[in-house]
CSV table of C-alpha atoms and ligand atoms in Angstrom, one decimal:
chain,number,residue,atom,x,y,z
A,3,UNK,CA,132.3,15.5,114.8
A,4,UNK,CA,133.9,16.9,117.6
A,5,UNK,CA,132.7,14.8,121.0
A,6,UNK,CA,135.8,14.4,122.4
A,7,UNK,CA,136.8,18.1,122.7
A,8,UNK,CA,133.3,19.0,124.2
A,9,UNK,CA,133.7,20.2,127.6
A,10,UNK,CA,132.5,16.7,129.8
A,11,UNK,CA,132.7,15.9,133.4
A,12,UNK,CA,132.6,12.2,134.0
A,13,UNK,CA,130.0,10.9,136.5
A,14,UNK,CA,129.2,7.7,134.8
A,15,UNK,CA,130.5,4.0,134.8
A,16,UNK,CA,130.4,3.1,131.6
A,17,UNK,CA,130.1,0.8,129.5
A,18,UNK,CA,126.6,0.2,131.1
A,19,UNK,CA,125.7,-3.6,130.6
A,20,UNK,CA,123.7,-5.5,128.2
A,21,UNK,CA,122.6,-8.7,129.4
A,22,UNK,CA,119.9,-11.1,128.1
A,23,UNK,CA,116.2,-11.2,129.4
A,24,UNK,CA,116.3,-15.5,128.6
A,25,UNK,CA,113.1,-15.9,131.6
A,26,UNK,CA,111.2,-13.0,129.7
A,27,UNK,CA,112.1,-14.0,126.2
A,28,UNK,CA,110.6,-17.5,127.6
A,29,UNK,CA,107.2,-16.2,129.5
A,30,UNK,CA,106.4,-13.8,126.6
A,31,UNK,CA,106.6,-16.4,124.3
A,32,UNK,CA,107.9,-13.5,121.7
A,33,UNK,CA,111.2,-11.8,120.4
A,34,UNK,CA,114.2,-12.6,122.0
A,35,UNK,CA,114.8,-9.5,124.6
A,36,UNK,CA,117.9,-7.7,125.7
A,37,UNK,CA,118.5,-4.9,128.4
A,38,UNK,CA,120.6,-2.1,128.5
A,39,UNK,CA,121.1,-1.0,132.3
A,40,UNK,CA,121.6,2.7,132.5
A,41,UNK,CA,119.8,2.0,135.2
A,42,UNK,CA,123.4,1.3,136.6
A,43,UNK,CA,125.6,4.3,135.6
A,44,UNK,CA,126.7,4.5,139.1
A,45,UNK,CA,125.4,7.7,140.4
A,46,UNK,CA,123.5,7.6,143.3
A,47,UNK,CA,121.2,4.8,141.8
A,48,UNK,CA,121.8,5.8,138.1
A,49,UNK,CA,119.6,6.3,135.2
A,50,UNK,CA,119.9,8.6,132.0
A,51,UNK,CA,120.4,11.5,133.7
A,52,UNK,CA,124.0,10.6,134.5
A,53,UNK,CA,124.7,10.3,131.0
A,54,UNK,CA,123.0,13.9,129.8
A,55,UNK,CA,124.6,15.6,132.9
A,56,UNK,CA,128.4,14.5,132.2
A,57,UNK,CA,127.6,17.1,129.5
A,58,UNK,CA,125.7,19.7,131.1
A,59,UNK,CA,128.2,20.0,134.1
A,60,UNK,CA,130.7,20.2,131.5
A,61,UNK,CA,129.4,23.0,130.4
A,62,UNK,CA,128.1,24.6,133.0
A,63,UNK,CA,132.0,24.6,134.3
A,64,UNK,CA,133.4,25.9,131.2
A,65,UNK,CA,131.2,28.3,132.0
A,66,UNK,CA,132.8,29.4,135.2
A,67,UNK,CA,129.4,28.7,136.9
A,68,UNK,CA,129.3,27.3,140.7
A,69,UNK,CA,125.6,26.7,141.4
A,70,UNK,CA,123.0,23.8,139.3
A,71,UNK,CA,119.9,25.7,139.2
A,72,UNK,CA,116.9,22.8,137.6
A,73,UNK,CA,113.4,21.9,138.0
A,74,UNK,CA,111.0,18.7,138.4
A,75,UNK,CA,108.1,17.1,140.3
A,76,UNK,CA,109.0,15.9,143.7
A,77,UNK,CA,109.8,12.2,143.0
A,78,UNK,CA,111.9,13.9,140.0
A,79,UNK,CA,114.8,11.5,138.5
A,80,UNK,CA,116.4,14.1,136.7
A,81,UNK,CA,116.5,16.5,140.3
A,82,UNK,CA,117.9,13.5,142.1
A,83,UNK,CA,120.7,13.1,139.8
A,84,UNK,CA,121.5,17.0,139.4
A,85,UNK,CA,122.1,17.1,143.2
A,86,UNK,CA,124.5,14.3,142.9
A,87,UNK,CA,126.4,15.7,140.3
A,88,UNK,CA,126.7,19.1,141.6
A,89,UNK,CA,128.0,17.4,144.4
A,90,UNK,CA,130.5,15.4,142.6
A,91,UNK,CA,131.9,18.1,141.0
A,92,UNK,CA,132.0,20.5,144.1
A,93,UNK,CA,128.8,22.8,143.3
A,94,UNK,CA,125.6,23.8,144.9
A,95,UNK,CA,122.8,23.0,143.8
A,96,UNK,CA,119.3,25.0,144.2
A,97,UNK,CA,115.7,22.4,143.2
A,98,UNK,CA,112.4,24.2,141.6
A,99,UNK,CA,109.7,21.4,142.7
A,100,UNK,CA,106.1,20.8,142.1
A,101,UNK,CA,103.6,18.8,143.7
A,102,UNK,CA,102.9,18.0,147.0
A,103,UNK,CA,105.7,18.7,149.8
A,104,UNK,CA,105.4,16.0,152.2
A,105,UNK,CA,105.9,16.2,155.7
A,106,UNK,CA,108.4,13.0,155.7
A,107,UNK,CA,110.2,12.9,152.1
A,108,UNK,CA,110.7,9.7,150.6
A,109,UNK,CA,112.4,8.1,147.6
A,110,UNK,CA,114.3,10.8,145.7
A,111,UNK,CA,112.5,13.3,147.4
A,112,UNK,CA,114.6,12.5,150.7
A,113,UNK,CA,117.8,11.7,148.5
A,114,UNK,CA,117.6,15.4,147.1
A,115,UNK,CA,117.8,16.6,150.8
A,116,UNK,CA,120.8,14.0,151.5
A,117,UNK,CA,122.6,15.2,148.5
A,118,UNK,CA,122.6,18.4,149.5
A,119,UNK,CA,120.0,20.2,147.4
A,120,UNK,CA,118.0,23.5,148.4
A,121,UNK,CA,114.3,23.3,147.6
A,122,UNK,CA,112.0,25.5,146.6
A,123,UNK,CA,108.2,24.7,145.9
A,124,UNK,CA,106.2,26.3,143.2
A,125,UNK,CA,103.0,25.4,141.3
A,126,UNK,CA,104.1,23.8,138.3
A,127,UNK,CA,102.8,26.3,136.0
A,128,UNK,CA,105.2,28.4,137.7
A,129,UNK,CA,108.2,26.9,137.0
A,130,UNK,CA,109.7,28.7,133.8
A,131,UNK,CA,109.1,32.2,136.0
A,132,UNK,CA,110.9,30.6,139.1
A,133,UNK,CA,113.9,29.1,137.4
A,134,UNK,CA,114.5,32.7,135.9
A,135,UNK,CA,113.7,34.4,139.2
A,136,UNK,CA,115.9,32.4,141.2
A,137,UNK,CA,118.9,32.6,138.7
A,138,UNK,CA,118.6,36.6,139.2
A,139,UNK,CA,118.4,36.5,143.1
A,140,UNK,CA,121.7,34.0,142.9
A,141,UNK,CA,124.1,36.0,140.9
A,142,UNK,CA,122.5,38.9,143.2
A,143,UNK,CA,124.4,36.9,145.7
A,144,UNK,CA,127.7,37.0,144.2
A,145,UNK,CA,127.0,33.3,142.5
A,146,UNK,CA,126.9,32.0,139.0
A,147,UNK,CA,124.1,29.3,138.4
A,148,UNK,CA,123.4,27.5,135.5
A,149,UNK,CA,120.4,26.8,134.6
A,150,UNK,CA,119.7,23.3,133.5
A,151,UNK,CA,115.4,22.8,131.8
A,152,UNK,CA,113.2,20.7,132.7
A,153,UNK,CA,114.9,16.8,132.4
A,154,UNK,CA,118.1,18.5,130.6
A,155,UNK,CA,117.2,17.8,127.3
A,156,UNK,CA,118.6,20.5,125.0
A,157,UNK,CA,121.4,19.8,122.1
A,158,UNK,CA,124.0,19.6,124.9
A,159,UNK,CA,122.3,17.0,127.3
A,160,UNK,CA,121.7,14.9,124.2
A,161,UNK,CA,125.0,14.1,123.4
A,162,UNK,CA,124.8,11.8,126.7
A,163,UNK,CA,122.8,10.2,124.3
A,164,UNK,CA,124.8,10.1,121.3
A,165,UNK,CA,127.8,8.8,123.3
A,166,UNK,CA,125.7,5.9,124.4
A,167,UNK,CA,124.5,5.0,120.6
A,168,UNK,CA,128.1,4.8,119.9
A,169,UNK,CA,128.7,2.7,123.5
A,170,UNK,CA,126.0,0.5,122.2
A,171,UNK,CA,126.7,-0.3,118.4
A,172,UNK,CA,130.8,-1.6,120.2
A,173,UNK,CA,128.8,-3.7,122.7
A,174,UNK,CA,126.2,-5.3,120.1
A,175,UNK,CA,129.6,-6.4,117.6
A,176,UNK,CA,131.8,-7.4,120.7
A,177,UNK,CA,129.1,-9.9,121.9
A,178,UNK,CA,128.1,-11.1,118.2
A,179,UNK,CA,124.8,-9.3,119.0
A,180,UNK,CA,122.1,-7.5,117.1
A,181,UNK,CA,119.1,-5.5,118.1
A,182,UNK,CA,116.5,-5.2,115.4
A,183,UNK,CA,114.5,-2.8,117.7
A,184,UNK,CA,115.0,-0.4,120.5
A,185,UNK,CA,112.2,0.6,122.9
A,186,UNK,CA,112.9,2.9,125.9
A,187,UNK,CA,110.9,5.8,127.6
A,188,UNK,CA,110.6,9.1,126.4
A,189,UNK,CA,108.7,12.5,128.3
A,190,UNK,CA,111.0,15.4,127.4
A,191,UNK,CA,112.9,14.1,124.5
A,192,UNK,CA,116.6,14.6,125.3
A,193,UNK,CA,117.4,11.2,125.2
A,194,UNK,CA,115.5,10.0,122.1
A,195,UNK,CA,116.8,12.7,120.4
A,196,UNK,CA,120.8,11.4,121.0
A,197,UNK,CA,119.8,8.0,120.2
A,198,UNK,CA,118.5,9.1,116.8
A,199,UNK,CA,121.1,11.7,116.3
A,200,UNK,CA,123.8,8.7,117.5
A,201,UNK,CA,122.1,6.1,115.6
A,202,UNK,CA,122.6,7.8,112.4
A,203,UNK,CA,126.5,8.7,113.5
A,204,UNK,CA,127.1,5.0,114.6
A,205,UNK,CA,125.4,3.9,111.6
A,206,UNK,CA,122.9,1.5,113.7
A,207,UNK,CA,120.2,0.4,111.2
A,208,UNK,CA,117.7,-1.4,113.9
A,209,UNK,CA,114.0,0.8,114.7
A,210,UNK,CA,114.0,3.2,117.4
A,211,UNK,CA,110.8,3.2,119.2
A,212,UNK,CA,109.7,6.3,122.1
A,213,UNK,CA,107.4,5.3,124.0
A,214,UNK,CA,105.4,8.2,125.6
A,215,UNK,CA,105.3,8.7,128.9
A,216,UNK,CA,102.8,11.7,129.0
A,217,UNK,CA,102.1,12.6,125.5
A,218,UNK,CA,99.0,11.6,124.0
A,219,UNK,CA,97.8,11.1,120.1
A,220,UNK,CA,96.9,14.9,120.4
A,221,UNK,CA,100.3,16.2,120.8
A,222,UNK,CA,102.2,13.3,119.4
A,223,UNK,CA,102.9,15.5,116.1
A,224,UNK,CA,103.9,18.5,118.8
A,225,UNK,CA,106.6,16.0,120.4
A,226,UNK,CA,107.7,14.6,117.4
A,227,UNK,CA,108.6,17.9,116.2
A,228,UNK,CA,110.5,18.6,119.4
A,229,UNK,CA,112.9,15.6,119.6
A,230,UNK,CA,113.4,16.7,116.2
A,231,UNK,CA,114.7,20.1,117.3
A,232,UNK,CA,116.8,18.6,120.3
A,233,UNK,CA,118.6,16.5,117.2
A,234,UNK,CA,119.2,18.7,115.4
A,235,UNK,CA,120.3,21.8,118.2
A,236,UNK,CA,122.3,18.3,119.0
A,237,UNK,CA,123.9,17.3,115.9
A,238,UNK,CA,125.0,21.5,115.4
A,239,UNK,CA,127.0,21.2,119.1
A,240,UNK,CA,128.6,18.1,118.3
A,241,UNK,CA,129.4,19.0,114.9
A,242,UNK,CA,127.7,16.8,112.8
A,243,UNK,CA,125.8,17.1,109.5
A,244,UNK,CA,122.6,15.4,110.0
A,245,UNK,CA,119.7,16.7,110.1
A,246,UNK,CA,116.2,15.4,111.6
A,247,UNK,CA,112.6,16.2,110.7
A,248,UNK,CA,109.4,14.7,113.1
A,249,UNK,CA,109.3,12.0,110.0
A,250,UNK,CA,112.5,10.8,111.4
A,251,UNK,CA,111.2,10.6,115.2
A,252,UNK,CA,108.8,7.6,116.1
A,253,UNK,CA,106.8,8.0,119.3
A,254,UNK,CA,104.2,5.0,120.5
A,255,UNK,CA,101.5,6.4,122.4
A,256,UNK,CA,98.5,4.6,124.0
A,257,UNK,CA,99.7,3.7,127.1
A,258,UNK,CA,99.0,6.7,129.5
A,259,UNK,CA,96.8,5.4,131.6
A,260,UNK,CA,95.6,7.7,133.8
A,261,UNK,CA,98.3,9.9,133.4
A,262,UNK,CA,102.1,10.8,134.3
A,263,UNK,CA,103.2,9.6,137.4
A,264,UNK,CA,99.6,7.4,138.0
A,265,UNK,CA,100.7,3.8,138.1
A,266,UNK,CA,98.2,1.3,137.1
A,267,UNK,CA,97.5,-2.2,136.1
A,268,UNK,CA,100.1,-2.1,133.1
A,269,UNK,CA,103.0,-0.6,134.9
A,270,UNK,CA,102.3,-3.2,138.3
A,271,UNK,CA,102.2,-5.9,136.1
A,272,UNK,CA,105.6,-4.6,134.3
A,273,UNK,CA,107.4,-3.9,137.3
A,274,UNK,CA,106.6,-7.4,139.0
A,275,UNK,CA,107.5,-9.1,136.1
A,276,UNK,CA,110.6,-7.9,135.7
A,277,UNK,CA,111.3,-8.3,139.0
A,278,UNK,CA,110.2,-11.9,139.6
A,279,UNK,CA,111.6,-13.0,136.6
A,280,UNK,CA,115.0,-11.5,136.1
A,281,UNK,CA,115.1,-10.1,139.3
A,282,UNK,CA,116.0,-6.2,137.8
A,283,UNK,CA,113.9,-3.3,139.5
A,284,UNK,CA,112.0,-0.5,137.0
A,285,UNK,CA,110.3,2.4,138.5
A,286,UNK,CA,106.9,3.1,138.4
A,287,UNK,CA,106.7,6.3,136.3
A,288,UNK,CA,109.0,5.7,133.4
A,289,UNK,CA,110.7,2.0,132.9
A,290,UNK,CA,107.2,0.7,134.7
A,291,UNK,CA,105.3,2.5,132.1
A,292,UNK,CA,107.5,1.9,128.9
A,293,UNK,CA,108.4,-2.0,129.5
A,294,UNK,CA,104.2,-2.1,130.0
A,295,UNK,CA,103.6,-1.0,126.8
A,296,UNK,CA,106.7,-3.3,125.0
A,297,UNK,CA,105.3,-6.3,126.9
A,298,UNK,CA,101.4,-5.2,125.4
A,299,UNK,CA,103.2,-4.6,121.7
A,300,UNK,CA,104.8,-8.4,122.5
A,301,UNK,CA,101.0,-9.8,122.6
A,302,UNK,CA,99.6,-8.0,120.2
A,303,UNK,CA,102.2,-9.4,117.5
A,304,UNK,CA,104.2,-6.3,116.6
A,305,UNK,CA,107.3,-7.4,118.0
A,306,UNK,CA,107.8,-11.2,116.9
A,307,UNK,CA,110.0,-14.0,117.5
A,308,UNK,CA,112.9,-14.1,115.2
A,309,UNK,CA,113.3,-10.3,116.1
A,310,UNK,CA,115.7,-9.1,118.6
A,311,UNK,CA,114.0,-5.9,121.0
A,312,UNK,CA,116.7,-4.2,123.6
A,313,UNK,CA,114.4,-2.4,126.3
A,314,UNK,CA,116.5,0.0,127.3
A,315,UNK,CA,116.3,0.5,131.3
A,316,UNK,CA,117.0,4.2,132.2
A,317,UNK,CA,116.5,3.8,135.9
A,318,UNK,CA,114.3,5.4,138.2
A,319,UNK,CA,113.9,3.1,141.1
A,320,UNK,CA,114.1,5.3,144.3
A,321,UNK,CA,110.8,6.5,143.1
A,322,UNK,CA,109.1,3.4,143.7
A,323,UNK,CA,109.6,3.8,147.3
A,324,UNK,CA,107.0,6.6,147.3
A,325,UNK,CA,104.6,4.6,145.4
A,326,UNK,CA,104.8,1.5,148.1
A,327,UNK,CA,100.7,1.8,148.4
A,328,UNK,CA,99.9,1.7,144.9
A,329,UNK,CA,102.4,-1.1,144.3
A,330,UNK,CA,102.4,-3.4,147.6
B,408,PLP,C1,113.9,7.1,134.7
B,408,PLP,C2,113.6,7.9,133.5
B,408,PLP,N1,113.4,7.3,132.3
B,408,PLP,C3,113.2,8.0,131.2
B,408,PLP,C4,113.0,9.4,131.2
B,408,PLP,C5,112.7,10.1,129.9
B,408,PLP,O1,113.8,10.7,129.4
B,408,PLP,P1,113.7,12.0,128.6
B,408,PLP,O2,113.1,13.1,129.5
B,408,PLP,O3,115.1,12.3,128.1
B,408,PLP,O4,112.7,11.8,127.4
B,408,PLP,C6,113.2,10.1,132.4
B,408,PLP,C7,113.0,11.5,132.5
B,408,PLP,O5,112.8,12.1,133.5
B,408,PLP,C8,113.5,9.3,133.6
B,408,PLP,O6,113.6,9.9,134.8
């Protein structure tokens, strides 16, 4: 293993913290739940990103590169994050975004623009094409962009990832803690791929549990295979033996609702919840949706009391300023 010579630039506070959910454990009547805040890594209001993009950027400068080239939908975590880090570390970055541009941008739509970021709006089947045509017309320019895909989940974002199961397995022995189960959200697989990768090098033996954000029972075997991949391209950059299979990768799917990015009945009650009894803020589109489905698994009986379940938050709030009519 060879982590601490990869090329990293630090964004992040960590250790994020684990604290205990005692009001939920209590309402839910189930196991007793824990939280892991990477919805409080510091930069410009956090999330998983930071951790996959103290990576990237180190990278992408080792590279010699002066420009963050990425893509997302509008209310995109993972574009809001990319403009703040190309800001920390004194780069430009350039946004390929789909949807709807709105005359008055809101949640991280309007923090893109404060941060600094240039847009440009495609259709999203458009997006691979743009990302590569934009690259060209930059280093046309005299610049050098790095292009980071969709949610920066390749081997090298992952290790964010793999550095957090190994932040995680110190925190769970210095508190006297264990976590039979893990849940967090999981759409383009970068960061359940770390956590399997580093749950395997930390030697964590509690389940691991994606729940899908956008995937349904049709492409679970599709994903599966994916986050497999990302391991594995993972586990070759940081120099580690293990190998993964889609066997080794467990998705939950079921809760899509109407689809990505629609918030309905599961992730309103989720988010008020959470709110009104612990007083911690998820977003609509990922935490909403993933803490929905965990509280659903709760009544149902699969996660019991005895059992310890860490939720894992991985941010995502500004976007729930653009949702304020479906939520209010
Ligand atoms: C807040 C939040 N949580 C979870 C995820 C899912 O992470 P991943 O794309 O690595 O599967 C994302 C991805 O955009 C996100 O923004």
């Amino acid at each position: 293993m060879r982590i601490d010579s990869l090329p990293r630039f630090r964004l992040a506070q960590l250790p994020t913290p684990i604290e205990e959910l005692e009001n939920l454990t209590r309402e839910l009547g189930g196991p007793e739940l824990l939280i892991k805040r990477d919805d409080q890594t510091g930069l410009a209001f956090g999330g998983n990103k930071t951790r996959k993009l103290e990576f990237l950027v180190g990278q992408a400068l080792a590279e010699g590169a002066d420009t963050l080239v990425t893509a997302g939908a509008a209310q995109s975590n993972h574009c809001r994050q990319t403009a703040a880090a190309a800001a920390k570390a004194g780069m430009k970055c350039e946004l390929v975004l789909n949807g709807q541009k709105p005359d008055v941008p809101n949640g991280n739509l309007l923090l893109d623009q404060l941060l600094g970021a240039g847009q440009h709006w495609i259709e999203r089947s458009q997006r691979s094409a743009k990302l590569r045509d934009l690259s060209e017309q930059l280093q046309a320019q005299g610049r050098k962009p790095y292009v980071i895909g969709v949610g920066g989940s390749n081997g090298v974002g992952a290790t964010g990832y793999v550095v957090a199961m190994l932040e995680l397995v110190e925190q769970l022995r210095t508190l006297q803690q264990r976590a039979d189960h893990l849940v967090f959200g999981t759409s383009s697989g970068g960061t359940q791929a770390g956590v399997v990768l580093g749950a395997r090098v930390a030697g964590f033996h509690g389940q691991l549990h994606g729940l899908s954000i956008d995937k349904g029972e049709p492409e679970l075997k599709d994903y599966e295979k994916e986050v497999a991949q990302i391991a594995n391209e993972c586990a070759e950059y940081v120099g580690s033996a293990d190998r993964f299979s889609e066997k080794d990768i467990q998705v939950v799917c079921g809760y899509l609702g109407d689809g990505y990015g629609v918030v309905g009945e599961l992730e309103r009650e989720a988010i008020r919840m959470m709110a009104q009894c612990e007083g911690i803020i998820l977003d609509p589109v990922y935490a909403g949706r993933a803490f929905g489905g965990l509280i659903d698994l709760i009544r149902k009986g699969v996660f019991q009391r005895g059992e310890t379940v860490l939720f894992w938050h991985t941010g995502g709030a500004p976007a729930l300023f653009a949702y304020a009519k479906e939520l209010a």
